């Protein structure tokens, strides 16, 4: 929800974005063929999209379970209001933490954590999370089933 | 948390994954140079990682605010227990819904929604979400601040 | 949070608005004197502010206790999601209801009610509110103390 | 809910109040014509209504979105009980705060806030609200839709 | 909170009430001696207090544990709003129910129940309370310790 | 729920208790006539019931509204667990407090308060209740309607 | 909390119970040696303890994780009040359910479930639990760490 | 949820476990007859099951009500996150505490307590539980009815 200038993206830019969200390694030549553009024109537009921050990065989406991160946990972290930003920055630097947001609603932080198994989760909770000053209450939930998980658009 | 066979990934695979999470368009030649592998060997390993589902896709991470999706909302959707799976599949097919999970804790669905503005949010809530049968209560929260948002590892 | 065009209001308009919020009956001549404008210029600007909806109305702020509305109650009204809009419109037409909003957070309506006394409140609750179809739970709170109550700016 | 003497208002006073709530700038002559009173009699009654505090002020109702206050937020502010009055007085002096009430129910303050946009809201929350001593927990909600918003009668 | 006329009670009436709340069987002669009144004057005033409903009844306060009512339970009974009054009247006629109130706050009934032991409590809950139509949720609490229990003044 | 010896009360004692709960001033002679007992035998049994604590006192039930206690409020008082007993004893000595109980469920005190009006309630809350050390949160509810209020049996 | 006669157990019975809770296979001869009793006297007392239901059974305590029940889950199952007993009996017959209790507090069932892994848990929840009629809401929690787990005394 | 090696148990081991869970004092000879094994082979397998921790102990299941533990209470103990492990270990050493677990969900400890009666429960709560440092809130519930209580498998 940061400030931003009104960036001009036309229909062609949108088509390029859709293709790259769908396949981040599609060659500029292939994109060009689909959109009746030259490879150079595509590259120029993509570079523009990167320069103004519309494309943040290209990435490979890795299945966390298959690389041993078998437990996905969501946390609601209640903080003393005055400590919230400091706690959030502290948690954001923790390698187990995949994301950390401040939301409307209660004065909690919403946090996603990926760990290998329950002993690692218990250790993360008791040794890393509960050890932070300014945390007053924590609520944790474990992922049971994923119905949709769109990648490519930043939450 | 679906079932999965123990997949063998060695240290070299892990290095390749790290490089591709960091830059999803890095050429196999460049990866090879960094890891002392031939381009062909890299391609073969990447294809293997794709075939066994470790790499789910390559994608461009698009800044949602900069393409006009300025409101990120999180929803807790309470369902009649017997309707939960049907509601979840219905929501998963809605284009505003970025992700939809079933968690331990209360019998709710956890859902991320991206909309352009508040009128679109209100319309989504009153016309699409509340119209579904089997929903008993909805709680919504708006993203205020993003402290960390790791891309590349599936939550 | 409805849509609206970007309306041009300059510094002089803002000064006029401040004066009229402070005293809704100030004469255009007096406003003109304070701002070095002619009475006709003030009238023209005020009419413009009314025409484009910036000034919604002029009103007298009446002390509700002193005209016998001694109990101010706030309600959280939980509805079956599919019935929410209909319930809201129904409540909005009730003369005891001073305001009725849909908020983020739980799928409730937030409602302000002014009644003369507790028997009238109990009657409103049991005979008018609880009688509506689609209401599943109601929570009521009574005003104890008013620390600030700004008038003139629409909530 | 402050103490007050039983003020005598007759039917004519009530008609005058209704007319002035509906149009705060109606001239005394026009009111007189509608009620078969002289302009002087109307002025005398209005002055009486002002003197005994029944009419608190005349004001212009300004559409907050159209002057750039596009986000209306409601807050529940939990305080250490001993700090509640001090926190309330502190918040009442904050220019973003439109109203601030103590209610029955939980020992929270109910507060309405008007800001220009989400960055301003986030800044208000993290820098002004959370910085106050004696606040233990905050819950915020954003206005989605206004079904009724009566002006003229003080909540 | 029912309507009532302003009843005139003077200081002497108040002293009589205090004496009778303290000892409901004190003779009118003894009351008269303490207040310098004749026995007839006391009787006349007491009859007046009874006639206008200030004294509702004289009673013996019986220790519920010592007559075998060893479990005091408090219930919060959530009802479908439309069924609340009917459920309340139904519960009020149940001999285990000592009191039953509608309060502000959530749309529940607050109820006090006296039973002999836990099997009787379980039977009351499962066979009498849960069997009523229109009840959606029940919460029960058991008395652990009585710090104050004023008798004589109707709650 | 204090300890107690098994007290022997026979059927005649129970009939006497019923008559005295119903009319606390019924003469021993009248009781005797109804139960075929001598006046002396009734007195002896009543004294026995008083001596072993079955009859705690005789009292007049006074209508609180009619003596100006027009607002009945119920409070849930959350305490720091270590301070609970001290807070409870403190509140029990407050003249506005009619009853104060510790229950199973949350670590709160359940308290009934009788005040004359809302300004007195607000003053009790802000000056007497919130001023106590060891209180972390308070929830208050106002009596709307009394469906049953049995007197004579100690809750 | 079922009814029961006052059973006479003397100090020797208590010592025998302690020894058998500690080692359920201790021979009567060994117990006799420790307590200066004959083997026959011990057997006679143990049979007596079994006959009057003080000893419910002898059992082996099996480590659930080590036989593949790696996920221990606790559930709070909210039911329509009228369906609670039927739902409870239904759940009690489910082989995944280790225990099922009705408690004071909210009208939920408290249930312990042992499953092999998360897919089995998800399947139990979505196919067996949510499929039951009369269930309105479910809350689940996963065991993270066992600080004490006394066996031998029935909860 | 502690770590553990994959222990090999075959079908015969499982049959032995079932028999011993059902009757913890069944002789090895009787087990052997049922499974076509020698007494020595059964002993050898049972010793193996004990050595690798699959059988934790043999015990007698004692009916807690019949030995005077008539009140079963469940507690949710909220702790300051940093104090949770220390509080848990402290509670685990208390003889009234039958079990004490850390769960996902809120940062509470889940605890089972067995006491003789309500005065003992009140004393445990006010003198032992509330006296511990680091406890912020406690919620207690009393067992009303036991629908299933499987013994033999460790929760």
Short mmCIF file of N, CA and C in Angstrom, two decimals, chain A residues 1-2 4 7 17 20-28 52-67 69-72 74 84-85 88-89 91-106 109-110 112 114 140-155, chain B residues 1-2 4 7 17 20-28 52-67 69-72 74 84-85 88-89 91-95 97-106 109-110 112 114 140-155:
data_model
loop_
_atom_site.label_atom_id
_atom_site.label_comp_id
_atom_site.label_asym_id
_atom_site.label_seq_id
_atom_site.Cartn_x
_atom_site.Cartn_y
_atom_site.Cartn_z
N UNK A 1 0.83 -1.20 0.00
CA UNK A 1 0.00 0.00 0.00
C UNK A 1 0.87 1.26 0.00
N UNK A 2 2.15 1.09 -0.48
CA UNK A 2 3.04 2.25 -0.54
C UNK A 2 2.58 3.21 -1.66
N UNK A 4 2.74 5.42 -5.00
CA UNK A 4 3.30 5.11 -6.31
C UNK A 4 2.71 6.08 -7.34
N UNK A 7 1.62 4.61 -13.30
CA UNK A 7 2.50 4.13 -14.36
C UNK A 7 1.65 3.78 -15.56
N UNK A 17 3.04 -9.30 -19.54
CA UNK A 17 3.04 -9.70 -18.13
C UNK A 17 2.36 -11.05 -17.94
N UNK A 20 4.61 -13.81 -19.05
CA UNK A 20 5.77 -14.04 -18.19
C UNK A 20 5.36 -14.57 -16.81
N UNK A 21 4.18 -14.19 -16.34
CA UNK A 21 3.71 -14.78 -15.08
C UNK A 21 3.48 -16.27 -15.30
N UNK A 22 2.96 -16.59 -16.48
CA UNK A 22 2.65 -17.98 -16.79
C UNK A 22 3.93 -18.80 -17.02
N UNK A 23 4.89 -18.22 -17.67
CA UNK A 23 6.17 -18.91 -17.92
C UNK A 23 7.29 -17.88 -17.87
N UNK A 24 7.94 -17.82 -16.74
CA UNK A 24 8.94 -16.78 -16.49
C UNK A 24 10.18 -16.91 -17.35
N UNK A 25 10.33 -18.03 -18.03
CA UNK A 25 11.51 -18.23 -18.88
C UNK A 25 11.17 -18.17 -20.36
N UNK A 26 9.95 -17.79 -20.72
CA UNK A 26 9.62 -17.71 -22.14
C UNK A 26 10.59 -16.74 -22.82
N UNK A 27 11.09 -17.14 -23.99
CA UNK A 27 12.07 -16.27 -24.66
C UNK A 27 11.36 -15.06 -25.27
N UNK A 28 12.10 -13.97 -25.40
CA UNK A 28 11.51 -12.75 -25.96
C UNK A 28 11.06 -12.99 -27.40
N UNK A 52 10.59 0.26 -13.92
CA UNK A 52 9.62 0.98 -13.07
C UNK A 52 9.00 0.09 -12.01
N UNK A 53 9.59 -1.08 -11.79
CA UNK A 53 9.20 -1.88 -10.63
C UNK A 53 7.94 -2.71 -10.80
N UNK A 54 7.39 -2.75 -12.01
CA UNK A 54 6.19 -3.57 -12.21
C UNK A 54 6.56 -5.04 -12.12
N UNK A 55 7.62 -5.43 -12.80
CA UNK A 55 8.17 -6.78 -12.59
C UNK A 55 9.23 -6.66 -11.49
N UNK A 56 8.98 -7.32 -10.36
CA UNK A 56 9.93 -7.22 -9.26
C UNK A 56 11.10 -8.17 -9.43
N UNK A 57 10.83 -9.35 -9.92
CA UNK A 57 11.89 -10.31 -10.18
C UNK A 57 11.33 -11.47 -10.99
N UNK A 58 12.23 -12.27 -11.55
CA UNK A 58 11.85 -13.56 -12.11
C UNK A 58 12.29 -14.61 -11.11
N UNK A 59 11.47 -15.63 -10.98
CA UNK A 59 11.83 -16.63 -9.97
C UNK A 59 11.33 -18.00 -10.38
N UNK A 60 11.91 -19.03 -9.74
CA UNK A 60 11.39 -20.40 -9.84
C UNK A 60 10.53 -20.65 -8.63
N UNK A 61 9.31 -21.16 -8.84
CA UNK A 61 8.44 -21.51 -7.72
C UNK A 61 8.78 -22.93 -7.28
N UNK A 62 9.31 -23.04 -6.06
CA UNK A 62 9.78 -24.33 -5.57
C UNK A 62 8.74 -24.91 -4.62
N UNK A 63 8.41 -26.17 -4.81
CA UNK A 63 7.46 -26.86 -3.93
C UNK A 63 8.12 -27.09 -2.57
N UNK A 64 7.60 -26.38 -1.55
CA UNK A 64 8.30 -26.42 -0.26
C UNK A 64 8.30 -27.81 0.35
N UNK A 65 7.21 -28.55 0.24
CA UNK A 65 7.20 -29.91 0.81
C UNK A 65 8.30 -30.78 0.19
N UNK A 66 8.46 -30.64 -1.13
CA UNK A 66 9.39 -31.55 -1.80
C UNK A 66 10.85 -31.23 -1.50
N UNK A 67 11.14 -30.07 -0.96
CA UNK A 67 12.51 -29.82 -0.50
C UNK A 67 12.57 -29.90 1.03
N UNK A 69 10.48 -28.84 3.43
CA UNK A 69 9.75 -27.90 4.29
C UNK A 69 8.33 -28.41 4.36
N UNK A 70 8.09 -29.37 5.22
CA UNK A 70 6.81 -30.07 5.15
C UNK A 70 5.72 -29.45 6.00
N UNK A 71 6.08 -28.54 6.88
CA UNK A 71 5.07 -27.91 7.73
C UNK A 71 4.99 -26.42 7.41
N UNK A 72 3.81 -26.01 6.94
CA UNK A 72 3.53 -24.59 6.72
C UNK A 72 2.67 -24.11 7.87
N UNK A 74 0.89 -20.71 9.95
CA UNK A 74 0.50 -19.30 9.96
C UNK A 74 0.45 -18.87 11.42
N UNK A 84 5.51 -3.08 18.14
CA UNK A 84 5.11 -3.84 16.95
C UNK A 84 6.10 -3.72 15.79
N UNK A 85 6.51 -2.52 15.46
CA UNK A 85 7.39 -2.38 14.29
C UNK A 85 8.73 -3.06 14.54
N UNK A 88 8.29 -6.76 14.27
CA UNK A 88 8.07 -7.14 12.87
C UNK A 88 9.39 -7.18 12.10
N UNK A 89 10.23 -6.18 12.33
CA UNK A 89 11.51 -6.16 11.61
C UNK A 89 12.41 -7.30 12.07
N UNK A 91 11.36 -10.24 13.20
CA UNK A 91 10.84 -11.49 12.61
C UNK A 91 11.15 -11.56 11.12
N UNK A 92 11.08 -10.43 10.44
CA UNK A 92 11.33 -10.43 8.99
C UNK A 92 12.74 -10.91 8.68
N UNK A 93 13.65 -10.77 9.63
CA UNK A 93 15.03 -11.20 9.37
C UNK A 93 15.26 -12.67 9.75
N UNK A 94 14.24 -13.33 10.24
CA UNK A 94 14.37 -14.74 10.64
C UNK A 94 14.22 -15.63 9.42
N UNK A 95 15.17 -16.55 9.17
CA UNK A 95 15.09 -17.34 7.93
C UNK A 95 13.88 -18.27 7.85
N UNK A 96 13.28 -18.66 8.97
CA UNK A 96 12.08 -19.51 8.90
C UNK A 96 10.86 -18.73 8.43
N UNK A 97 10.92 -17.40 8.55
CA UNK A 97 9.75 -16.57 8.26
C UNK A 97 9.68 -16.28 6.77
N UNK A 98 8.59 -16.73 6.12
CA UNK A 98 8.44 -16.48 4.69
C UNK A 98 7.78 -15.14 4.41
N UNK A 99 6.84 -14.74 5.26
CA UNK A 99 6.23 -13.43 5.06
C UNK A 99 5.73 -12.91 6.39
N UNK A 100 5.59 -11.61 6.47
CA UNK A 100 5.19 -10.96 7.72
C UNK A 100 4.48 -9.66 7.37
N UNK A 101 3.20 -9.56 7.75
CA UNK A 101 2.37 -8.42 7.38
C UNK A 101 1.72 -7.78 8.60
N UNK A 102 1.48 -6.48 8.52
CA UNK A 102 0.60 -5.78 9.47
C UNK A 102 -0.74 -5.56 8.76
N UNK A 103 -1.81 -5.92 9.42
CA UNK A 103 -3.13 -5.84 8.82
C UNK A 103 -4.02 -4.91 9.65
N UNK A 104 -5.16 -4.47 9.07
CA UNK A 104 -6.22 -3.91 9.92
C UNK A 104 -6.79 -5.06 10.73
N UNK A 105 -7.66 -4.75 11.65
CA UNK A 105 -8.17 -5.76 12.58
C UNK A 105 -7.38 -5.66 13.87
N UNK A 106 -7.13 -6.77 14.55
CA UNK A 106 -6.40 -6.68 15.81
C UNK A 106 -4.93 -6.28 15.57
N UNK A 109 0.63 -9.19 14.16
CA UNK A 109 1.34 -9.42 12.91
C UNK A 109 0.87 -10.76 12.36
N UNK A 110 0.71 -10.81 11.05
CA UNK A 110 0.34 -12.04 10.37
C UNK A 110 1.62 -12.57 9.73
N UNK A 112 3.87 -16.04 8.00
CA UNK A 112 3.92 -17.40 7.44
C UNK A 112 5.29 -17.98 7.73
N UNK A 114 7.82 -21.57 7.39
CA UNK A 114 8.04 -22.88 6.78
C UNK A 114 9.12 -23.61 7.56
N UNK A 140 -1.02 -20.00 16.58
CA UNK A 140 -0.44 -20.67 15.41
C UNK A 140 -1.45 -21.63 14.79
N UNK A 141 -1.38 -21.75 13.48
CA UNK A 141 -2.24 -22.68 12.75
C UNK A 141 -1.41 -23.38 11.69
N UNK A 142 -1.75 -24.63 11.44
CA UNK A 142 -0.99 -25.44 10.51
C UNK A 142 -1.80 -25.62 9.23
N UNK A 143 -1.12 -25.54 8.09
CA UNK A 143 -1.79 -25.72 6.80
C UNK A 143 -2.27 -27.16 6.67
N UNK A 144 -3.56 -27.32 6.39
CA UNK A 144 -4.10 -28.67 6.17
C UNK A 144 -4.24 -28.96 4.67
N UNK A 145 -4.70 -27.98 3.93
CA UNK A 145 -4.98 -28.23 2.51
C UNK A 145 -4.93 -26.92 1.76
N UNK A 146 -4.32 -26.97 0.58
CA UNK A 146 -4.11 -25.81 -0.27
C UNK A 146 -5.13 -25.89 -1.41
N UNK A 147 -6.10 -24.99 -1.45
CA UNK A 147 -7.07 -25.03 -2.54
C UNK A 147 -6.62 -24.16 -3.72
N UNK A 148 -5.90 -23.09 -3.43
CA UNK A 148 -5.38 -22.24 -4.51
C UNK A 148 -4.16 -21.52 -3.98
N UNK A 149 -3.17 -21.38 -4.81
CA UNK A 149 -1.96 -20.68 -4.38
C UNK A 149 -1.37 -20.03 -5.61
N UNK A 150 -1.88 -18.83 -5.93
CA UNK A 150 -1.47 -18.16 -7.16
C UNK A 150 -0.07 -17.61 -7.01
N UNK A 151 0.80 -17.89 -7.92
CA UNK A 151 2.12 -17.30 -7.85
C UNK A 151 2.27 -16.29 -8.98
N UNK A 152 3.09 -15.32 -8.77
CA UNK A 152 3.34 -14.34 -9.81
C UNK A 152 2.83 -12.96 -9.43
N UNK A 153 1.77 -12.90 -8.60
CA UNK A 153 1.25 -11.60 -8.18
C UNK A 153 1.53 -11.44 -6.69
N UNK A 154 2.26 -10.38 -6.37
CA UNK A 154 2.69 -10.17 -4.99
C UNK A 154 1.50 -9.84 -4.09
N UNK A 155 1.35 -10.58 -3.01
CA UNK A 155 0.22 -10.34 -2.09
C UNK A 155 0.39 -9.03 -1.37
N UNK B 1 0.74 -30.27 2.22
CA UNK B 1 0.97 -31.40 3.11
C UNK B 1 0.56 -32.72 2.45
N UNK B 2 0.52 -32.67 1.07
CA UNK B 2 0.16 -33.90 0.37
C UNK B 2 1.28 -34.94 0.52
N UNK B 4 4.20 -37.54 -0.52
CA UNK B 4 5.25 -37.41 -1.53
C UNK B 4 6.33 -38.42 -1.22
N UNK B 7 12.37 -37.54 -2.43
CA UNK B 7 13.06 -37.22 -3.67
C UNK B 7 14.51 -36.95 -3.36
N UNK B 17 18.71 -24.56 -7.50
CA UNK B 17 17.43 -24.00 -7.04
C UNK B 17 17.61 -22.59 -6.49
N UNK B 20 18.03 -20.15 -9.30
CA UNK B 20 16.82 -19.92 -10.09
C UNK B 20 15.73 -19.22 -9.29
N UNK B 21 15.68 -19.45 -7.98
CA UNK B 21 14.73 -18.69 -7.16
C UNK B 21 15.14 -17.22 -7.20
N UNK B 22 16.45 -16.99 -7.17
CA UNK B 22 16.96 -15.63 -7.16
C UNK B 22 16.78 -14.94 -8.51
N UNK B 23 16.99 -15.66 -9.58
CA UNK B 23 16.80 -15.11 -10.93
C UNK B 23 16.27 -16.21 -11.83
N UNK B 24 14.97 -16.18 -12.03
CA UNK B 24 14.30 -17.27 -12.75
C UNK B 24 14.66 -17.33 -14.23
N UNK B 25 15.33 -16.32 -14.74
CA UNK B 25 15.71 -16.30 -16.16
C UNK B 25 17.20 -16.52 -16.37
N UNK B 26 17.92 -16.83 -15.30
CA UNK B 26 19.36 -17.04 -15.50
C UNK B 26 19.57 -18.16 -16.52
N UNK B 27 20.47 -17.93 -17.46
CA UNK B 27 20.69 -18.94 -18.50
C UNK B 27 21.41 -20.14 -17.91
N UNK B 28 21.18 -21.30 -18.53
CA UNK B 28 21.82 -22.52 -18.04
C UNK B 28 23.33 -22.41 -18.17
N UNK B 52 10.01 -33.98 -11.45
CA UNK B 52 9.54 -34.54 -10.18
C UNK B 52 8.85 -33.49 -9.31
N UNK B 53 8.51 -32.34 -9.92
CA UNK B 53 7.63 -31.38 -9.23
C UNK B 53 8.32 -30.49 -8.21
N UNK B 54 9.64 -30.54 -8.14
CA UNK B 54 10.32 -29.67 -7.18
C UNK B 54 10.24 -28.22 -7.65
N UNK B 55 10.51 -27.99 -8.95
CA UNK B 55 10.21 -26.68 -9.54
C UNK B 55 8.80 -26.75 -10.11
N UNK B 56 7.90 -25.95 -9.56
CA UNK B 56 6.51 -26.00 -10.04
C UNK B 56 6.32 -25.17 -11.30
N UNK B 57 6.98 -24.03 -11.36
CA UNK B 57 6.90 -23.19 -12.55
C UNK B 57 7.95 -22.09 -12.45
N UNK B 58 8.19 -21.43 -13.55
CA UNK B 58 8.95 -20.18 -13.55
C UNK B 58 7.95 -19.06 -13.71
N UNK B 59 8.20 -17.97 -13.05
CA UNK B 59 7.20 -16.90 -13.13
C UNK B 59 7.88 -15.54 -12.97
N UNK B 60 7.16 -14.51 -13.39
CA UNK B 60 7.57 -13.14 -13.10
C UNK B 60 6.77 -12.67 -11.89
N UNK B 61 7.45 -12.11 -10.89
CA UNK B 61 6.75 -11.57 -9.72
C UNK B 61 6.33 -10.14 -10.04
N UNK B 62 5.03 -9.94 -10.12
CA UNK B 62 4.50 -8.63 -10.53
C UNK B 62 4.02 -7.88 -9.29
N UNK B 63 4.42 -6.63 -9.19
CA UNK B 63 4.00 -5.78 -8.09
C UNK B 63 2.51 -5.45 -8.24
N UNK B 64 1.71 -5.99 -7.33
CA UNK B 64 0.27 -5.87 -7.54
C UNK B 64 -0.20 -4.41 -7.48
N UNK B 65 0.35 -3.61 -6.58
CA UNK B 65 -0.09 -2.21 -6.54
C UNK B 65 0.18 -1.50 -7.86
N UNK B 66 1.34 -1.77 -8.47
CA UNK B 66 1.70 -1.02 -9.66
C UNK B 66 0.89 -1.41 -10.89
N UNK B 67 0.20 -2.53 -10.85
CA UNK B 67 -0.74 -2.82 -11.93
C UNK B 67 -2.17 -2.59 -11.47
N UNK B 69 -3.74 -3.23 -8.61
CA UNK B 69 -4.37 -4.03 -7.55
C UNK B 69 -3.91 -3.42 -6.24
N UNK B 70 -4.55 -2.35 -5.82
CA UNK B 70 -4.01 -1.57 -4.72
C UNK B 70 -4.47 -2.03 -3.35
N UNK B 71 -5.48 -2.87 -3.30
CA UNK B 71 -5.99 -3.33 -2.01
C UNK B 71 -5.77 -4.83 -1.88
N UNK B 72 -4.94 -5.21 -0.89
CA UNK B 72 -4.74 -6.62 -0.55
C UNK B 72 -5.59 -6.92 0.67
N UNK B 74 -7.18 -9.95 3.38
CA UNK B 74 -7.17 -11.33 3.89
C UNK B 74 -8.56 -11.60 4.44
N UNK B 84 -17.67 -26.95 3.45
CA UNK B 84 -16.37 -26.30 3.37
C UNK B 84 -15.62 -26.60 2.08
N UNK B 85 -15.52 -27.86 1.71
CA UNK B 85 -14.72 -28.19 0.52
C UNK B 85 -15.35 -27.58 -0.73
N UNK B 88 -14.70 -23.90 -0.78
CA UNK B 88 -13.28 -23.65 -1.07
C UNK B 88 -13.00 -23.78 -2.57
N UNK B 89 -13.55 -24.81 -3.19
CA UNK B 89 -13.30 -25.00 -4.63
C UNK B 89 -13.95 -23.90 -5.44
N UNK B 91 -14.45 -20.77 -4.37
CA UNK B 91 -13.64 -19.56 -4.20
C UNK B 91 -12.34 -19.67 -4.99
N UNK B 92 -11.76 -20.84 -5.03
CA UNK B 92 -10.48 -21.01 -5.74
C UNK B 92 -10.62 -20.67 -7.21
N UNK B 93 -11.83 -20.78 -7.74
CA UNK B 93 -12.01 -20.49 -9.17
C UNK B 93 -12.33 -19.01 -9.41
N UNK B 94 -12.41 -18.21 -8.35
CA UNK B 94 -12.73 -16.79 -8.50
C UNK B 94 -11.46 -16.00 -8.83
N UNK B 95 -11.49 -15.18 -9.90
CA UNK B 95 -10.23 -14.52 -10.31
C UNK B 95 -9.69 -13.52 -9.29
N UNK B 97 -9.44 -14.09 -6.17
CA UNK B 97 -8.84 -14.85 -5.08
C UNK B 97 -7.43 -15.30 -5.47
N UNK B 98 -6.43 -14.86 -4.71
CA UNK B 98 -5.05 -15.22 -5.01
C UNK B 98 -4.66 -16.54 -4.34
N UNK B 99 -5.18 -16.78 -3.14
CA UNK B 99 -4.89 -18.06 -2.50
C UNK B 99 -6.00 -18.41 -1.54
N UNK B 100 -6.13 -19.67 -1.26
CA UNK B 100 -7.22 -20.17 -0.41
C UNK B 100 -6.74 -21.44 0.27
N UNK B 101 -6.70 -21.41 1.62
CA UNK B 101 -6.15 -22.52 2.39
C UNK B 101 -7.12 -22.98 3.47
N UNK B 102 -7.07 -24.27 3.80
CA UNK B 102 -7.71 -24.79 5.00
C UNK B 102 -6.62 -25.00 6.05
N UNK B 103 -6.86 -24.50 7.24
CA UNK B 103 -5.86 -24.54 8.31
C UNK B 103 -6.41 -25.31 9.52
N UNK B 104 -5.53 -25.73 10.45
CA UNK B 104 -6.02 -26.12 11.76
C UNK B 104 -6.52 -24.85 12.44
N UNK B 105 -7.12 -25.01 13.60
CA UNK B 105 -7.75 -23.86 14.27
C UNK B 105 -9.23 -23.91 13.95
N UNK B 106 -9.88 -22.75 13.82
CA UNK B 106 -11.31 -22.77 13.54
C UNK B 106 -11.61 -23.30 12.13
N UNK B 109 -11.89 -20.96 6.14
CA UNK B 109 -10.93 -20.90 5.04
C UNK B 109 -10.15 -19.60 5.16
N UNK B 110 -8.87 -19.66 4.91
CA UNK B 110 -8.02 -18.48 4.91
C UNK B 110 -7.80 -18.11 3.43
N UNK B 112 -6.68 -14.99 0.40
CA UNK B 112 -6.07 -13.71 0.04
C UNK B 112 -6.76 -13.19 -1.21
N UNK B 114 -7.03 -9.85 -4.07
CA UNK B 114 -6.43 -8.62 -4.61
C UNK B 114 -7.47 -7.90 -5.44
N UNK B 140 -12.82 -9.87 7.41
CA UNK B 140 -11.88 -9.36 6.41
C UNK B 140 -10.89 -8.40 7.06
N UNK B 141 -9.68 -8.41 6.55
CA UNK B 141 -8.64 -7.51 7.04
C UNK B 141 -7.87 -6.97 5.84
N UNK B 142 -7.43 -5.73 5.95
CA UNK B 142 -6.74 -5.06 4.84
C UNK B 142 -5.26 -4.96 5.17
N UNK B 143 -4.43 -5.21 4.16
CA UNK B 143 -2.99 -5.10 4.37
C UNK B 143 -2.59 -3.65 4.62
N UNK B 144 -1.89 -3.43 5.73
CA UNK B 144 -1.40 -2.08 6.04
C UNK B 144 0.07 -1.92 5.66
N UNK B 145 0.84 -2.94 5.95
CA UNK B 145 2.29 -2.83 5.74
C UNK B 145 2.91 -4.21 5.58
N UNK B 146 3.80 -4.32 4.61
CA UNK B 146 4.45 -5.58 4.25
C UNK B 146 5.87 -5.54 4.82
N UNK B 147 6.15 -6.36 5.82
CA UNK B 147 7.50 -6.36 6.39
C UNK B 147 8.41 -7.36 5.67
N UNK B 148 7.82 -8.46 5.18
CA UNK B 148 8.59 -9.45 4.43
C UNK B 148 7.63 -10.19 3.54
N UNK B 149 8.07 -10.51 2.33
CA UNK B 149 7.21 -11.23 1.41
C UNK B 149 8.12 -12.03 0.50
N UNK B 150 8.50 -13.23 0.99
CA UNK B 150 9.46 -14.04 0.25
C UNK B 150 8.79 -14.67 -0.96
N UNK B 151 9.38 -14.52 -2.12
CA UNK B 151 8.81 -15.19 -3.29
C UNK B 151 9.74 -16.32 -3.71
N UNK B 152 9.16 -17.33 -4.31
CA UNK B 152 9.96 -18.44 -4.80
C UNK B 152 9.68 -19.73 -4.06
N UNK B 153 9.27 -19.63 -2.77
CA UNK B 153 8.97 -20.85 -2.01
C UNK B 153 7.46 -20.87 -1.77
N UNK B 154 6.84 -21.93 -2.22
CA UNK B 154 5.38 -22.05 -2.12
C UNK B 154 4.96 -22.20 -0.67
N UNK B 155 4.04 -21.33 -0.24
CA UNK B 155 3.59 -21.40 1.16
C UNK B 155 2.76 -22.65 1.40
#
